[in-house]
PDB file of N, CA and C and ligand atoms in Angstrom:
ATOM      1  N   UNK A  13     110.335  68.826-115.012  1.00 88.00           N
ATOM      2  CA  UNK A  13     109.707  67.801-114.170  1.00 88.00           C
ATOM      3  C   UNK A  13     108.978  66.790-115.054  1.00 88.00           C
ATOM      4  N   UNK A  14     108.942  65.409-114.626  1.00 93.00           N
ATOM      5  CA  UNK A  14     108.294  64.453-114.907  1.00 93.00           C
ATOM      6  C   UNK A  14     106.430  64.999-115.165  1.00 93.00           C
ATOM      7  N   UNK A  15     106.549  64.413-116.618  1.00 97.00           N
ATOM      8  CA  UNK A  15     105.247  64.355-117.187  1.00 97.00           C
ATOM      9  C   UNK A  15     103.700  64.121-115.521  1.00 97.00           C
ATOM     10  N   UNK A  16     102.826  64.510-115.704  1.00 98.00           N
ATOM     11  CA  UNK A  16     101.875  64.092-114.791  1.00 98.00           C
ATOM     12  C   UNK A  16     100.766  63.070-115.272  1.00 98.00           C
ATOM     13  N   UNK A  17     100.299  61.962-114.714  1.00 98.00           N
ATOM     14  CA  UNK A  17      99.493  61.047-115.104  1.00 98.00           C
ATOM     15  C   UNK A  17      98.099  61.415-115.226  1.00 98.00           C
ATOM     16  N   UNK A  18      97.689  61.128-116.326  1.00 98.00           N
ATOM     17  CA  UNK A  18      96.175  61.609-116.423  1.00 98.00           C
ATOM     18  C   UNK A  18      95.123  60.246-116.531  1.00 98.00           C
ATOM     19  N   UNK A  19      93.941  60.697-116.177  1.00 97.00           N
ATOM     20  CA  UNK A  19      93.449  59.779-116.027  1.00 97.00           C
ATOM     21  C   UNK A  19      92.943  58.569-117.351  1.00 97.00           C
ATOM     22  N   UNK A  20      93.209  59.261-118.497  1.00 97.00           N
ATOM     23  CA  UNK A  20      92.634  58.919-119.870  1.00 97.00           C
ATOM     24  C   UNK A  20      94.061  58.293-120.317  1.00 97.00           C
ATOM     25  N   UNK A  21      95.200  58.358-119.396  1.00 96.00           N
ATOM     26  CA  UNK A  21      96.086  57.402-120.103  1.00 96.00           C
ATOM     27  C   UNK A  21      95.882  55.988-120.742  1.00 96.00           C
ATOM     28  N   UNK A  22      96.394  54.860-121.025  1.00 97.00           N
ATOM     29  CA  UNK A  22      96.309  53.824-120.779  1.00 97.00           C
ATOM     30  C   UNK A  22      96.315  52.950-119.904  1.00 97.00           C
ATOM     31  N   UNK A  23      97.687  53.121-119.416  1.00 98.00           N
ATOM     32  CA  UNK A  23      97.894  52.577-118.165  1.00 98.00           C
ATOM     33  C   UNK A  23      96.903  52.852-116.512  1.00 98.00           C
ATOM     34  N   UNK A  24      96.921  53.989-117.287  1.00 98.00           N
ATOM     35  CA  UNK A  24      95.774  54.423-115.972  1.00 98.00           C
ATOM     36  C   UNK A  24      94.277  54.110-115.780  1.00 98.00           C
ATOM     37  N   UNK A  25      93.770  53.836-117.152  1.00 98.00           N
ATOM     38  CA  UNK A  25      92.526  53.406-117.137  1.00 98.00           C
ATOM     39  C   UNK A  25      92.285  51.820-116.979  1.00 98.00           C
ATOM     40  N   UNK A  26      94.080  51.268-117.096  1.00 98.00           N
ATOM     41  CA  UNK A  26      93.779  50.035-117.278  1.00 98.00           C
ATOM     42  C   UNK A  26      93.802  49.597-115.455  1.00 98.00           C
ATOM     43  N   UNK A  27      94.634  50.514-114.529  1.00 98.00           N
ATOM     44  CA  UNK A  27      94.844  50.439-112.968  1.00 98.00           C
ATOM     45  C   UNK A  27      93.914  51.322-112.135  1.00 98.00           C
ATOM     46  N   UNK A  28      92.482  51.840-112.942  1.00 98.00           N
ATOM     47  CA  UNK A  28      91.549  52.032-112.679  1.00 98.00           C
ATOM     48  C   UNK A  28      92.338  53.280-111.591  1.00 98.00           C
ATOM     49  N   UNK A  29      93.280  53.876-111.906  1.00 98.00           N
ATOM     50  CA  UNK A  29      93.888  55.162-111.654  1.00 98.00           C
ATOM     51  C   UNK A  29      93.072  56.593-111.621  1.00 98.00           C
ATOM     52  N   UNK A  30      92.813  57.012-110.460  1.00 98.00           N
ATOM     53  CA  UNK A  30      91.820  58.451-110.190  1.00 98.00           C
ATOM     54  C   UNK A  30      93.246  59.155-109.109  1.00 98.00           C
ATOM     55  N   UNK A  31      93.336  60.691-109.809  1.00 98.00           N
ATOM     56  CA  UNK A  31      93.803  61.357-108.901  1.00 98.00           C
ATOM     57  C   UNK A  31      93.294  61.746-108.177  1.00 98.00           C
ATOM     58  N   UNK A  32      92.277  61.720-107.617  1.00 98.00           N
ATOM     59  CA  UNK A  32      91.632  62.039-106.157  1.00 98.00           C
ATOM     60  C   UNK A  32      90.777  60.579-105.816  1.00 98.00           C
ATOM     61  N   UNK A  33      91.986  59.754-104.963  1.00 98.00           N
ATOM     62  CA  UNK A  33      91.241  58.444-104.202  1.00 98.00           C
ATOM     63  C   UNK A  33      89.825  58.140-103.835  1.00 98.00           C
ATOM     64  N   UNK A  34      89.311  59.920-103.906  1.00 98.00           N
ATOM     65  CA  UNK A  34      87.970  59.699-103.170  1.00 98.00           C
ATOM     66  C   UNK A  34      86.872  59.617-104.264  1.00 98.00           C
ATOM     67  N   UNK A  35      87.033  59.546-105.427  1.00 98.00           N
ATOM     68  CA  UNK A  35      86.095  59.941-106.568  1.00 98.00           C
ATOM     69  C   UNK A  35      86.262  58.155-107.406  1.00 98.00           C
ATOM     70  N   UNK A  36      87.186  57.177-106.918  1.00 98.00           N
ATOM     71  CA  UNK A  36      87.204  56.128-107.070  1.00 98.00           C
ATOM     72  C   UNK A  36      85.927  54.950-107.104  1.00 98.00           C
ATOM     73  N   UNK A  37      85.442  54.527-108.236  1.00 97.00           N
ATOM     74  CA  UNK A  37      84.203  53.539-108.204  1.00 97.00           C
ATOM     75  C   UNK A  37      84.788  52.167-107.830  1.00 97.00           C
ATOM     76  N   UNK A  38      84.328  52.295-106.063  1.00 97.00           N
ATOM     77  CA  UNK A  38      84.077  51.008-105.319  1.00 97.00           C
ATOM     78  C   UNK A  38      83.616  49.859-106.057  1.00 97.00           C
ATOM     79  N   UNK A  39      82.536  50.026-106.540  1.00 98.00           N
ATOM     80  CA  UNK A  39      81.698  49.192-106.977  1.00 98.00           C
ATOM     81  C   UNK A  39      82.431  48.140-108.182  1.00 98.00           C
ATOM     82  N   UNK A  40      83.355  49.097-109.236  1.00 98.00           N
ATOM     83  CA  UNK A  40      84.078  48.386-110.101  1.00 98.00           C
ATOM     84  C   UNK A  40      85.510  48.075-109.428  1.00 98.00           C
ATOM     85  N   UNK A  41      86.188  48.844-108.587  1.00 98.00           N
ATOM     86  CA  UNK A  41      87.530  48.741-108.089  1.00 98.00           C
ATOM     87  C   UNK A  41      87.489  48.193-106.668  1.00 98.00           C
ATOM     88  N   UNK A  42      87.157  47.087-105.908  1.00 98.00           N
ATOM     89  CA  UNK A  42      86.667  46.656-104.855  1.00 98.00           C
ATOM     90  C   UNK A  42      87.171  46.515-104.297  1.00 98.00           C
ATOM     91  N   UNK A  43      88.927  46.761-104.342  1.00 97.00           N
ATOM     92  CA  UNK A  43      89.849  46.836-103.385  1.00 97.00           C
ATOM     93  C   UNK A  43      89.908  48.007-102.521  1.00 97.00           C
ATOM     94  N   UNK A  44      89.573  49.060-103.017  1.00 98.00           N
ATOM     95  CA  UNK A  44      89.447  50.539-102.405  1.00 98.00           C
ATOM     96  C   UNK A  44      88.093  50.853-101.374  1.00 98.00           C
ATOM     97  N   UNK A  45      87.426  49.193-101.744  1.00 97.00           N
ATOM     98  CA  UNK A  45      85.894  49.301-100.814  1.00 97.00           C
ATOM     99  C   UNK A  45      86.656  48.677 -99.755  1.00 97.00           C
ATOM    100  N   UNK A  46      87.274  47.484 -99.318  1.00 93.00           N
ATOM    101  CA  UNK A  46      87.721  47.121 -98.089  1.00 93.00           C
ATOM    102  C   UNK A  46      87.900  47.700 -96.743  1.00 93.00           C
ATOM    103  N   UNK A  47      88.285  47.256 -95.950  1.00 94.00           N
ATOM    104  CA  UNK A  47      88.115  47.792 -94.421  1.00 94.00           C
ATOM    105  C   UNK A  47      89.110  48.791 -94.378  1.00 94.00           C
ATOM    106  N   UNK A  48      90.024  48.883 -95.153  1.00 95.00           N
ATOM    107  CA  UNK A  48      91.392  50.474 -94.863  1.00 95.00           C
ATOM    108  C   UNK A  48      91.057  51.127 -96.148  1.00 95.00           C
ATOM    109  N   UNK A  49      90.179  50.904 -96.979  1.00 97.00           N
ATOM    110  CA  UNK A  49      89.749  51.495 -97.938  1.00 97.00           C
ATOM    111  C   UNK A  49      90.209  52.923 -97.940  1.00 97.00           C
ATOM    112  N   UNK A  50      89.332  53.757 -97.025  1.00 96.00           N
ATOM    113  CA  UNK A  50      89.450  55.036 -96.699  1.00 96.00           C
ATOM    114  C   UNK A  50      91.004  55.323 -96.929  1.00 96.00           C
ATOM    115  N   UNK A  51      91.993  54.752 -96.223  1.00 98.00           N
ATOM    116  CA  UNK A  51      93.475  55.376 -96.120  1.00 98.00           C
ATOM    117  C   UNK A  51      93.814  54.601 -97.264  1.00 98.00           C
ATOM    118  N   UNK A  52      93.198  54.604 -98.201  1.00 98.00           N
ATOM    119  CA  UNK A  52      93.827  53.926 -99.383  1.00 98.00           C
ATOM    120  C   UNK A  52      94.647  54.850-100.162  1.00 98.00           C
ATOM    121  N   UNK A  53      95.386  55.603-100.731  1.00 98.00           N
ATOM    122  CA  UNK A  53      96.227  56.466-101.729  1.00 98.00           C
ATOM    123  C   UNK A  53      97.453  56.457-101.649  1.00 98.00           C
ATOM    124  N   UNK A  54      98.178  57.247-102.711  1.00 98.00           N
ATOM    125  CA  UNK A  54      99.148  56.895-103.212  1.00 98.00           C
ATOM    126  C   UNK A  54     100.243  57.041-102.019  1.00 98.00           C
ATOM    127  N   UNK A  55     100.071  58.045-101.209  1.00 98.00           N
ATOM    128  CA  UNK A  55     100.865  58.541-100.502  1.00 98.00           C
ATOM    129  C   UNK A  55     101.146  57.286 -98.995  1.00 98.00           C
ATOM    130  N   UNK A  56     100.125  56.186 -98.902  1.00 98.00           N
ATOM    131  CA  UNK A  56     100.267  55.009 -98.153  1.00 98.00           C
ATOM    132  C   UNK A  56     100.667  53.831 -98.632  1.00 98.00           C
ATOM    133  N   UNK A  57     100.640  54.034 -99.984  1.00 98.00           N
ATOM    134  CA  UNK A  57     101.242  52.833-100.607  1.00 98.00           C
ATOM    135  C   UNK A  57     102.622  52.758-100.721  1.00 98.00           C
ATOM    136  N   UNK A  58     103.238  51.444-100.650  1.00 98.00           N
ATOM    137  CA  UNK A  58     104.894  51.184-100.657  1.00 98.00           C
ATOM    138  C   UNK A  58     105.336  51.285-101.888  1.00 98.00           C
ATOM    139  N   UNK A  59     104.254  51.400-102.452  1.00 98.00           N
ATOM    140  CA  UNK A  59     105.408  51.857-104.218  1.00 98.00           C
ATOM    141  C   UNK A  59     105.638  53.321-104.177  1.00 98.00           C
ATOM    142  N   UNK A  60     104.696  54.357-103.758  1.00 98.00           N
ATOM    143  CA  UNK A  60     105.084  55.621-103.281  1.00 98.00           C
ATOM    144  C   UNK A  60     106.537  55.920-103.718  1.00 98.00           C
ATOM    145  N   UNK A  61     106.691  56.970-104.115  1.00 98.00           N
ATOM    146  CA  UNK A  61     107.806  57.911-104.080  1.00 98.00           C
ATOM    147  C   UNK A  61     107.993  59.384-103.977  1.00 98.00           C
ATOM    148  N   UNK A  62     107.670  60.048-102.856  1.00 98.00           N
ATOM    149  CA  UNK A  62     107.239  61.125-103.009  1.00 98.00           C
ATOM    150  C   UNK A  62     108.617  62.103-103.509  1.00 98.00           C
ATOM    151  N   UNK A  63     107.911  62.767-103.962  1.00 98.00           N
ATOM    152  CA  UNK A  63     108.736  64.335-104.759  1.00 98.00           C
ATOM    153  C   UNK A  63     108.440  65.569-104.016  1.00 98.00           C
ATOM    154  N   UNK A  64     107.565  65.753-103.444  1.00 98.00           N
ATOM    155  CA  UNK A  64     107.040  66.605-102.830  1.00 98.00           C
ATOM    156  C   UNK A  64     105.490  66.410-102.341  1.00 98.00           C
ATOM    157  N   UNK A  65     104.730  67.864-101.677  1.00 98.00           N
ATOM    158  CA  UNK A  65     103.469  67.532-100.891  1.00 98.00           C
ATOM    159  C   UNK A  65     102.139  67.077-102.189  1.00 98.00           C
ATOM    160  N   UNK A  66     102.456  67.453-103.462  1.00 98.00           N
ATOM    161  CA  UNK A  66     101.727  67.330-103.971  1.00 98.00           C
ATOM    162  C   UNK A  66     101.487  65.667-104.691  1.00 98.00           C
ATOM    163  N   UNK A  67     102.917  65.447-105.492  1.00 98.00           N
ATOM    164  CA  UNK A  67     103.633  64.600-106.633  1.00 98.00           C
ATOM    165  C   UNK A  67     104.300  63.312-106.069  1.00 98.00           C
ATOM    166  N   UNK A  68     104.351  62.331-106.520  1.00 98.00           N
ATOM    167  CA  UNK A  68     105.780  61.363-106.220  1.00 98.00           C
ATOM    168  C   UNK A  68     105.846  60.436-107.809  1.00 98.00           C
ATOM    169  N   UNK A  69     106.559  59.806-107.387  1.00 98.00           N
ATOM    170  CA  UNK A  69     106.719  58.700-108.503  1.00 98.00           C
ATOM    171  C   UNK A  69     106.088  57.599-108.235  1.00 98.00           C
ATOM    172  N   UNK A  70     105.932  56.642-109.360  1.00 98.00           N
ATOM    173  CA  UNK A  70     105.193  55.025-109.071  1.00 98.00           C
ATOM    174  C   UNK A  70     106.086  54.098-110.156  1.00 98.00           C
ATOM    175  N   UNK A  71     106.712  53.290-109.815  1.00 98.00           N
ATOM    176  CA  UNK A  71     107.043  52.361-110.999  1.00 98.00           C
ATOM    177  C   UNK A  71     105.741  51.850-111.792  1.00 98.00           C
ATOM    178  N   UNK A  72     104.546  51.703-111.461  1.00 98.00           N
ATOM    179  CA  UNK A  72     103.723  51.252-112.463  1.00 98.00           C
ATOM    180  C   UNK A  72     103.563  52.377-113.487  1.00 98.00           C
ATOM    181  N   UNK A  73     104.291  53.304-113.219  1.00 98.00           N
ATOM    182  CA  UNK A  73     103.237  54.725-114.303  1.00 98.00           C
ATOM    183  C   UNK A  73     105.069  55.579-114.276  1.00 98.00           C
ATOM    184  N   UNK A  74     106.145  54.829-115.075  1.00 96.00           N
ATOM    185  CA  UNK A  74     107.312  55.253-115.131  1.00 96.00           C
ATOM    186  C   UNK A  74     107.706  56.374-116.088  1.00 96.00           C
ATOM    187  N   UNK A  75     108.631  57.069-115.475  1.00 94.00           N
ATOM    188  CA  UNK A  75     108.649  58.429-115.710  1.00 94.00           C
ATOM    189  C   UNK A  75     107.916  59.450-115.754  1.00 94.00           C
ATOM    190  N   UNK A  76     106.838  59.170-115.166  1.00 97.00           N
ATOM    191  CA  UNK A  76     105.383  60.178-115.365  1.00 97.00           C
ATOM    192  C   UNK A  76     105.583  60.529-113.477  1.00 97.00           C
ATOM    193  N   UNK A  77     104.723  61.527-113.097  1.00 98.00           N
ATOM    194  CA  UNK A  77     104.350  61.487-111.385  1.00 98.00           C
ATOM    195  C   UNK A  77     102.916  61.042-111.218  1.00 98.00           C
ATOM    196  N   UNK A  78     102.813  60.866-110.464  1.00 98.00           N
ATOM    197  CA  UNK A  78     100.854  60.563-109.339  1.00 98.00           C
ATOM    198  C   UNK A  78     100.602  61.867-108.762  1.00 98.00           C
ATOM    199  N   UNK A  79      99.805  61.451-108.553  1.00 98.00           N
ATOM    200  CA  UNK A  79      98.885  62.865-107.592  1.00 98.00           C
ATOM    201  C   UNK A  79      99.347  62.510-105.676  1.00 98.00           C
ATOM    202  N   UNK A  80      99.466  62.770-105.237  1.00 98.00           N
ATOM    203  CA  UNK A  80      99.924  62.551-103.637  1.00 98.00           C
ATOM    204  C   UNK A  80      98.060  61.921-103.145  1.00 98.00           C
ATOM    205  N   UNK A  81      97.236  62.578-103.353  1.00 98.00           N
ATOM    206  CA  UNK A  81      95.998  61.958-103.714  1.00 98.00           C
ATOM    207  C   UNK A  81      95.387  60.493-104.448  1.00 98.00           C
ATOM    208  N   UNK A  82      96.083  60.453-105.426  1.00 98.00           N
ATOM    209  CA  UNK A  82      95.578  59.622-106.333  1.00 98.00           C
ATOM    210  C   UNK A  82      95.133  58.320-105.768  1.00 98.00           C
ATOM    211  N   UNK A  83      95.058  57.306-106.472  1.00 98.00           N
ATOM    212  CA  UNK A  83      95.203  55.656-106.113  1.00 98.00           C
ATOM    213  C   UNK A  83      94.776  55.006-107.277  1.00 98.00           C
ATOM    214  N   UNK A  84      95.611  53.751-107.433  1.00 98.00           N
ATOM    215  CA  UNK A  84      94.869  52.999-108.564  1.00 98.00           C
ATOM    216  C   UNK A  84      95.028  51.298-107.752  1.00 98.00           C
ATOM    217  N   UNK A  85      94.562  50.337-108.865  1.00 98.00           N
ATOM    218  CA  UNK A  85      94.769  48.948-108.039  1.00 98.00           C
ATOM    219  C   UNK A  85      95.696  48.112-107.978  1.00 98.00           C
ATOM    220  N   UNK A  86      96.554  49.109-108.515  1.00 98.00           N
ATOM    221  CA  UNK A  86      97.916  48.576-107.569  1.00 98.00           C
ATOM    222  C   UNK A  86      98.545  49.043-106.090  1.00 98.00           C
ATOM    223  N   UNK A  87      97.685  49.414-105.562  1.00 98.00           N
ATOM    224  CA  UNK A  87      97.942  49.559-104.523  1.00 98.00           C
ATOM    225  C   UNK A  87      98.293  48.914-103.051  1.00 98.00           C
ATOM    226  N   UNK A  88      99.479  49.371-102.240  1.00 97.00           N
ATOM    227  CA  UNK A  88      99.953  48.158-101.853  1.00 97.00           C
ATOM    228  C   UNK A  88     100.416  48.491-100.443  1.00 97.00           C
ATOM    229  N   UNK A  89      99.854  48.284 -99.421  1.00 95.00           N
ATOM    230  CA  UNK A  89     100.003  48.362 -98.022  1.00 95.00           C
ATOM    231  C   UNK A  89     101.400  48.842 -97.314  1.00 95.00           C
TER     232      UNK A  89
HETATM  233 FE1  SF4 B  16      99.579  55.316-106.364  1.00 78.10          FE
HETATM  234 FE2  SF4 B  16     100.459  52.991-105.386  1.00 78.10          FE
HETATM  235 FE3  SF4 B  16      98.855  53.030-107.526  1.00 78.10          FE
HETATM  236 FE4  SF4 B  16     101.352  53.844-107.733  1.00 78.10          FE
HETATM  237  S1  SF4 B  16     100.670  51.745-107.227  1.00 78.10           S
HETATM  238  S2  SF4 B  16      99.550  54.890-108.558  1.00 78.10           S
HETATM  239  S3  SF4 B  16     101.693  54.834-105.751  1.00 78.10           S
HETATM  240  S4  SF4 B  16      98.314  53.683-105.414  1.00 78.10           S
END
């Protein structure tokens, strides 16, 4: 299976990427403060690819998986 994304990647620190949506700093990532904030994660976003209940894929973070949890600011309705 595809590598898993950590948060100390590059890419991930640069898309302000947390596998648990809810541990996300509003304050610096202010898209995740908005009014659907709350249902913000990976698993609602259209880049989504799920693999299963846990994992999916993201083209921003290729060949690696997300957390079904996660979210970063690419996130996309
Ligand atoms: Fe998750 Fe979407 Fe960010 Fe990819 S772009 S990591 S699916 S929130």
């Amino acid at each position: 299976a595809q590598e898993i994304v950590t948060e100390d990647d590059g890419t991930a620190v640069a898309m302000g990427y947390a596998a648990d949506h809810s541990t996300v700093d509003t304050a610096k990532w202010t898209k995740k403060a908005g009014p659907d904030g709350a249902k913000q994660q990976c698993t609602t976003c259209t880049l989504y690819q799920k693999i299963d209940d846990e994992y999916g894929l993201c083209p921003i973070f290729a060949g690696k998986r997300v957390h079904a949890s996660g979210w970063c600011n690419g996130w996309v309705a």
